Amino acid sequence: MSDTTTPTPAEPEPGEYVPPPAYTAPAPYVAPNPYLAPNPYTAPAAAPAHDPLATPVAPPPAAAAPAAAPPAPAPAPAYASAPAAPAYQPVPTTPAPYAPAPYTVGGVAYAYAPRTDPLALTSMILSLVGLLFWILGIPGVILGHIALSRIKRTGEGGKGMAIAGIAVGYAVIAFLLIYVAFFVIVFSSTYNSYSDYSGY
């Protein structure tokens, strides 16, 4: 009978050099890309080759027949239906959002101040100039009174100007009267003293 067993390697003798097995470098490490989606079209992995020296693995035991299905649960009792949720209501903003005024051909209507009476303006100007040229205070007072009567009748603006013209005009006239009276008194006293001297 021939011996069919494989020969075992000879045991090294003590002190004999035993070379280590040849070094094989491991495959380099490649970090997986976390952002890369798996490719669904990759080929399936090849089935491992059958190793005849591997220990045979017993097939898994046959699965037992499934037990009878449990009975279906009883239907839930019918309750009154819950009230329907109200439709979404937008929350009003405070203050209300800006809505531009509609465009009109005439544009936006502005409330204008009433027209100023020209006599009131003239009265004020003449009275102020009368501070330099005293004689102009008299027409300033006259025009101021006329302007006040027109403003009451027509409702125009400029009442303040007319009153200012009257007040300044009266002040100018009063100063003019005082000035004239001063000169009259001085002239009369000078004339009296001259006439008294000429009488001797």
Short mmCIF file of C-alpha atoms in Angstrom, two decimals:
data_model
loop_
_atom_site.label_atom_id
_atom_site.label_comp_id
_atom_site.label_asym_id
_atom_site.label_seq_id
_atom_site.Cartn_x
_atom_site.Cartn_y
_atom_site.Cartn_z
CA MET A 1 0.00 0.00 0.00
CA SER A 2 1.30 3.37 -0.97
CA ASP A 3 1.28 6.26 1.44
CA THR A 4 -0.92 9.04 0.04
CA THR A 5 -0.56 11.49 2.90
CA THR A 6 1.29 14.75 2.20
CA PRO A 7 4.71 14.86 3.78
CA THR A 8 5.02 17.27 6.65
CA PRO A 9 7.93 19.68 6.54
CA ALA A 10 10.89 18.61 8.52
CA GLU A 11 11.16 20.12 11.95
CA PRO A 12 14.10 22.50 12.17
CA GLU A 13 16.81 21.47 14.44
CA PRO A 14 17.55 23.58 17.46
CA GLY A 15 19.82 26.54 16.58
CA GLU A 16 19.09 26.27 12.87
CA TYR A 17 18.07 29.52 11.11
CA VAL A 18 14.50 29.54 9.91
CA PRO A 19 13.76 32.28 7.34
CA PRO A 20 10.53 34.17 7.97
CA PRO A 21 7.76 33.91 5.42
CA ALA A 22 7.94 36.35 2.51
CA TYR A 23 6.50 39.82 3.26
CA THR A 24 3.45 40.86 1.31
CA ALA A 25 2.41 44.54 1.54
CA PRO A 26 -1.19 45.16 2.50
CA ALA A 27 -3.45 47.03 0.13
CA PRO A 28 -3.29 50.82 0.64
CA TYR A 29 -6.07 52.35 2.74
CA VAL A 30 -8.55 54.40 0.81
CA ALA A 31 -10.93 56.47 2.92
CA PRO A 32 -14.53 56.20 1.79
CA ASN A 33 -16.10 59.38 0.36
CA PRO A 34 -19.05 60.29 2.63
CA TYR A 35 -20.60 62.42 -0.14
CA LEU A 36 -20.49 59.77 -2.80
CA ALA A 37 -23.76 57.96 -3.32
CA PRO A 38 -23.51 54.21 -3.76
CA ASN A 39 -23.53 53.09 -7.37
CA PRO A 40 -26.66 50.98 -7.93
CA TYR A 41 -25.22 49.56 -11.15
CA THR A 42 -22.22 47.71 -9.70
CA ALA A 43 -21.90 44.09 -10.62
CA PRO A 44 -22.69 41.62 -7.85
CA ALA A 45 -19.72 40.16 -6.03
CA ALA A 46 -18.46 36.89 -7.45
CA ALA A 47 -19.28 33.82 -5.45
CA PRO A 48 -16.28 32.57 -3.49
CA ALA A 49 -14.54 29.57 -4.98
CA HIS A 50 -15.27 26.27 -3.29
CA ASP A 51 -12.42 25.27 -1.03
CA PRO A 52 -12.17 21.51 -0.94
CA LEU A 53 -10.18 21.58 2.30
CA ALA A 54 -12.81 23.67 4.11
CA THR A 55 -14.91 22.00 6.70
CA PRO A 56 -18.32 21.26 5.27
CA VAL A 57 -21.04 23.38 6.77
CA ALA A 58 -24.32 21.75 7.52
CA PRO A 59 -27.25 23.37 5.76
CA PRO A 60 -29.51 25.39 8.03
CA PRO A 61 -32.42 23.45 9.41
CA ALA A 62 -35.62 23.84 7.52
CA ALA A 63 -37.80 26.55 8.92
CA ALA A 64 -40.70 25.31 10.86
CA ALA A 65 -44.09 25.87 9.39
CA PRO A 66 -45.48 29.20 10.50
CA ALA A 67 -47.96 29.10 13.27
CA ALA A 68 -51.50 30.02 12.61
CA ALA A 69 -51.96 33.76 12.05
CA PRO A 70 -53.29 35.60 15.08
CA PRO A 71 -56.88 36.73 14.83
CA ALA A 72 -57.44 40.23 13.40
CA PRO A 73 -58.00 42.89 16.04
CA ALA A 74 -61.52 44.04 16.63
CA PRO A 75 -62.43 47.31 14.86
CA ALA A 76 -62.20 50.42 17.02
CA PRO A 77 -65.52 51.71 18.29
CA ALA A 78 -66.91 54.65 16.35
CA TYR A 79 -66.63 57.96 18.20
CA ALA A 80 -68.03 61.34 17.33
CA SER A 81 -65.80 62.91 14.71
CA ALA A 82 -63.41 65.56 15.99
CA PRO A 83 -64.23 69.09 14.91
CA ALA A 84 -62.46 70.08 11.73
CA ALA A 85 -59.49 72.40 12.17
CA PRO A 86 -60.35 75.97 11.18
CA ALA A 87 -58.94 77.25 7.94
CA TYR A 88 -55.70 79.20 8.16
CA GLN A 89 -56.32 82.82 9.10
CA PRO A 90 -53.44 85.25 8.48
CA VAL A 91 -52.44 87.25 11.51
CA PRO A 92 -53.09 90.98 10.89
CA THR A 93 -49.97 93.12 10.98
CA THR A 94 -49.76 96.26 13.06
CA PRO A 95 -49.58 98.85 11.57
CA ALA A 96 -51.24 97.97 8.30
CA PRO A 97 -48.84 97.56 5.40
CA TYR A 98 -48.25 100.65 3.29
CA ALA A 99 -50.57 100.92 0.33
CA PRO A 100 -49.57 103.60 -2.16
CA ALA A 101 -52.22 106.08 -3.16
CA PRO A 102 -53.72 105.38 -6.57
CA TYR A 103 -52.28 107.41 -9.40
CA THR A 104 -54.46 110.18 -10.71
CA VAL A 105 -53.97 112.44 -13.69
CA GLY A 106 -54.19 115.54 -11.53
CA GLY A 107 -51.61 114.22 -9.06
CA VAL A 108 -51.92 114.29 -5.29
CA ALA A 109 -54.18 117.03 -4.05
CA TYR A 110 -52.44 119.29 -1.53
CA ALA A 111 -54.18 121.71 0.78
CA TYR A 112 -52.83 125.12 -0.15
CA ALA A 113 -52.72 128.08 2.20
CA PRO A 114 -55.08 130.89 1.27
CA ARG A 115 -53.75 133.58 -1.06
CA THR A 116 -52.04 136.48 0.72
CA ASP A 117 -53.72 139.84 0.19
CA PRO A 118 -51.28 142.07 -1.74
CA LEU A 119 -52.35 145.21 0.14
CA ALA A 120 -51.35 143.59 3.45
CA LEU A 121 -47.88 142.86 2.10
CA THR A 122 -47.60 146.41 0.68
CA SER A 123 -48.70 147.90 4.00
CA MET A 124 -46.02 146.03 5.93
CA ILE A 125 -43.28 146.95 3.44
CA LEU A 126 -44.20 150.66 3.41
CA SER A 127 -44.33 150.81 7.20
CA LEU A 128 -40.90 149.15 7.55
CA VAL A 129 -39.38 151.49 4.97
CA GLY A 130 -41.09 154.30 6.89
CA LEU A 131 -38.59 153.71 9.69
CA LEU A 132 -36.05 155.36 7.37
CA PHE A 133 -38.32 157.65 5.36
CA TRP A 134 -40.92 158.70 7.92
CA ILE A 135 -43.49 159.95 5.46
CA LEU A 136 -44.09 156.36 4.16
CA GLY A 137 -45.62 155.33 7.51
CA ILE A 138 -48.85 157.16 6.63
CA PRO A 139 -49.66 155.14 3.44
CA GLY A 140 -48.61 151.99 5.32
CA VAL A 141 -51.32 152.61 7.95
CA ILE A 142 -53.95 153.43 5.30
CA LEU A 143 -53.21 150.33 3.21
CA GLY A 144 -53.17 148.16 6.37
CA HIS A 145 -56.72 149.20 7.27
CA ILE A 146 -57.93 148.60 3.72
CA ALA A 147 -56.24 145.16 3.69
CA LEU A 148 -57.89 144.15 7.00
CA SER A 149 -61.34 145.01 5.69
CA ARG A 150 -60.70 143.04 2.46
CA ILE A 151 -59.37 140.04 4.40
CA LYS A 152 -62.54 139.93 6.53
CA ARG A 153 -64.67 140.07 3.40
CA THR A 154 -62.78 137.61 1.13
CA GLY A 155 -61.05 135.30 3.65
CA GLU A 156 -57.62 135.76 2.09
CA GLY A 157 -54.43 135.41 4.10
CA GLY A 158 -52.12 138.15 5.28
CA LYS A 159 -53.93 139.36 8.38
CA GLY A 160 -50.71 139.32 10.39
CA MET A 161 -48.90 141.37 7.75
CA ALA A 162 -51.69 143.95 7.73
CA ILE A 163 -51.63 144.25 11.53
CA ALA A 164 -47.81 144.56 11.48
CA GLY A 165 -48.06 147.28 8.83
CA ILE A 166 -50.63 149.20 10.89
CA ALA A 167 -48.64 148.91 14.15
CA VAL A 168 -45.30 149.91 12.62
CA GLY A 169 -46.98 152.69 10.62
CA TYR A 170 -48.61 154.17 13.75
CA ALA A 171 -45.25 154.00 15.55
CA VAL A 172 -43.57 155.83 12.68
CA ILE A 173 -46.34 158.45 12.62
CA ALA A 174 -46.09 158.93 16.39
CA PHE A 175 -42.33 159.39 16.12
CA LEU A 176 -42.84 161.82 13.24
CA LEU A 177 -45.34 163.86 15.30
CA ILE A 178 -42.95 163.98 18.26
CA TYR A 179 -40.14 165.08 15.96
CA VAL A 180 -42.27 167.82 14.36
CA ALA A 181 -43.52 168.98 17.77
CA PHE A 182 -39.93 169.19 19.01
CA PHE A 183 -38.96 171.38 16.09
CA VAL A 184 -42.05 173.58 16.51
CA ILE A 185 -41.26 174.13 20.18
CA VAL A 186 -37.60 174.86 19.48
CA PHE A 187 -38.44 177.18 16.59
CA SER A 188 -41.11 179.04 18.55
CA SER A 189 -38.83 179.55 21.55
CA THR A 190 -36.07 180.78 19.28
CA TYR A 191 -38.46 183.16 17.52
CA ASN A 192 -39.80 184.52 20.80
CA SER A 193 -36.35 185.16 22.13
CA TYR A 194 -35.37 186.93 18.89
CA SER A 195 -38.48 189.07 18.90
CA ASP A 196 -37.84 190.08 22.53
CA TYR A 197 -34.28 191.08 21.65
CA SER A 198 -35.32 193.06 18.62
CA GLY A 199 -37.82 195.04 20.73
CA TYR A 200 -35.10 196.99 22.71
#
